[in-house]
Amino acid sequence: MKFGATLRKNIYSPWKDKYIDYDKLKELLKEKDDDDSWTSDDETKFVDELANIQLEKVHEFRNETSQKLRDRTAACEKKLEPLAIGIKAEEEKGKDKTASSSADNGSGKPELKPGERERLLKEVLEELDSITKEVNELEKYGRLNYTAILKATKKHDKLRGRSYKLRPFINARVAERPLYTEDQSPLLYRLSAMYSFVRQSLEGKPKEALSFAESTTDSEGFISHKFWVHKDNLLEVKTIILRRLPVLVYNPQTSKIAEGSQQDPTITSIYFDNPNFSLYTDKVNRVPDAASLRLRWYGQLAERPNIFFEKKVMKDGDASEEQRFTIKDKYVQQFIEGKYHMEKSVQKMESRGGHDRREIEEFKKAVDDIQAFIKENDLQPVLRANYTRTAFQIPGDDRMRISLDTNLALVREDALDLDRPCRDPDDWHRRDIDDARMEYPFKGIRKGEKYEFPHAVLEIKVKGMRKYEWIEDLMNSHLVKEAPRFSKFVQGVAKLHEDYVNTFPFWLSEVETDIKMEPERAFEEEQQRKLKAAEDEFAVGSLFGARASPSYRPSVVSPAGSPAGGKSSWRKPSTPGRPSPLIVGENGKGDKPNDEVDSDEEGAQATTFESTPFAKSTGLTSLFPSFSTSKYSRRRQERKVKLPPGIRDPGVWIKDQGPVRVEAKVWLANQRTFIKWQHVSVLLAALSLGLYNAAGETNGVARTLAIVYTLVAVFTLIWGYGMYMYRNRLIRERSPKDFDKMFGPLVVCAGLAIALCLNFGFKYRAILNGRKEDSIVMGNASSFQEHIELLR
């Protein structure tokens, strides 16, 4: 089906005037005219219409609609506030203290009657249905218009692109004005929380707190993160990983034969689809139960490696279900045609033993399901992905797996064009590549049949919910670019089979752009993500009485790419739990290193809400909390956090909900500090009292200094007690504020120093005055003696 018909078929009628005018763009291209009739004015009109008018129209409408949906979501949360557990608990606590005053000043919220309560819940539920529908339509709207832009650009380059290719310019424009992104997940979490709250309220069930910090799956699952790495940053990324994890050696030989100079393995995957590319379309559109099928092996096919037949089905919640088995290359074509059903493998499993009945039945089921899947969908090989993989993992410890795929080449493997097929229609793979043992960059392949992916692909998989500081630092640094849901299969089809498909992945326009990023820009984007995540996290937690703390706090990115380097007074320890990670199903039991499951088709990616560490302040930042020598800190201070409508300051953090458990040494340390201050106060008081008594009535200077020392002693006594009570409160409240305060010690030291200086000054002046009096007395005595002599 041509894209124009596809666009008209999928238009959402309430927004029909907001879509790209694809027919007008086709008219401006003058498809039926010759190249000679195409002038520079025509080129200017087309580019202006596409890049400025149509693209800007879609971008503005998408942003406006997205903001309206967020506002409507916040309004629903506002309506549910009187029913929220956290607010009602706060009101009940306030009523216990001052019941009458709360009723008089109107601060308490009146309880709703059962009828009004049910009506409010149904009204909110209806509004949530409407919002959810429009969120879904907005995602389709962005994807459809994004495809229209790329289709119009390709048509231009094909018809009028001899002197000027428009695709790079449009890619840059789309990167600046994104139409199709994956930024709706936080809004969906908020909607999901409200759905749960409303349904529990209507059914009369107790509200269970919905925590994004806990996984809803078992601890054996993997959290997966995918990134692109610029080739200039490859070495730095590798060295960062190598400091913590060793390289996993893929070698079928024994450790005695394996050489230390062995190269990283080359992995080849052949993906299946039909001429309509229905598997690709379902995967891009994220259709429930979307499936993918591929063959995968390590090294060259001429070396007779184990070939894995793998089928993966995406389930609700981004979990996955996988079936796979090994097959020899000589049986692959027969299996695809349905002439071979793996009878020999089943016989070997039954005759040799070592396999229980359950394993054999699972093997048979996997064979039958995959074979039926091929037949029902008329599948054939359409794409080959070849890449070099460097894997990092501690041998025998699968809690953390990191893979770095470089030299990624995507090659057409189809026979769709019968006049010029890329592969023999009666064979399952390209003989020209495998028989000749071609390697990257596959120079023998014809132009248009291969695509070299410009970046490396980094995948980080961590088992369970444990967080690792260095991994968090790497993921937040400027060295990598997040690429959620990236798939080699989708990328290859979108680039090599562009004429056969009418939808494209959201990341396609970013592939050809420069992904290198300055550390400062990476830092700013990280802070914006944390701020946005904090707002959504609190909005969800407030419904269930879980007073979620805003996740946003100022921090500096890791040593891997810190913009502030060593000058900043902030540090970044391991990040606390991320809300609602999506767990990836993994078949990691009993697999050898070279049989590790390649998770390219894992659509499940961890959607992250980031929380940041406490600040570590020293020096001037302790005395003056608002002062920082870092330009990034000053920039953060200028940015004031503005909460969205319906969101309010939580007041109490989730971590503060349970009972206070503090180690005894914390209390004793506070007491020791208090006793030290009292000791200083007693010493100063004894000094001032002794000085005052020894001075006598005639020595005014000593008496004055004694009074000054007394005032310092009194200040020391009050300061010590005040800080003891202040720190005692911080400990009870589990506050993240700093415990050290430099004001008191500075006052005591300054007071003593001033008193000593005054004492020295007064004493020195007294000595000078004493010398003058002695000279006067001596002069008077001399003149008196002379007068006596004259009288004689």
PDB file of C-alpha atoms in Angstrom, residues 674-684:
ATOM      1  CA  PHE A 674      28.127  18.227  73.592  1.00  0.00           C
ATOM      2  CA  ILE A 675      30.408  17.266  76.505  1.00  0.00           C
ATOM      3  CA  LYS A 676      33.434  18.735  74.697  1.00  0.00           C
ATOM      4  CA  TRP A 677      31.621  22.046  74.276  1.00  0.00           C
ATOM      5  CA  GLN A 678      30.673  22.085  77.970  1.00  0.00           C
ATOM      6  CA  HIS A 679      34.284  21.324  78.875  1.00  0.00           C
ATOM      7  CA  VAL A 680      35.449  24.354  76.886  1.00  0.00           C
ATOM      8  CA  SER A 681      32.751  26.456  78.554  1.00  0.00           C
ATOM      9  CA  VAL A 682      33.853  25.403  82.068  1.00  0.00           C
ATOM     10  CA  LEU A 683      37.500  26.181  81.285  1.00  0.00           C
ATOM     11  CA  LEU A 684      36.646  29.650  79.998  1.00  0.00           C
TER      12      LEU A 684
END
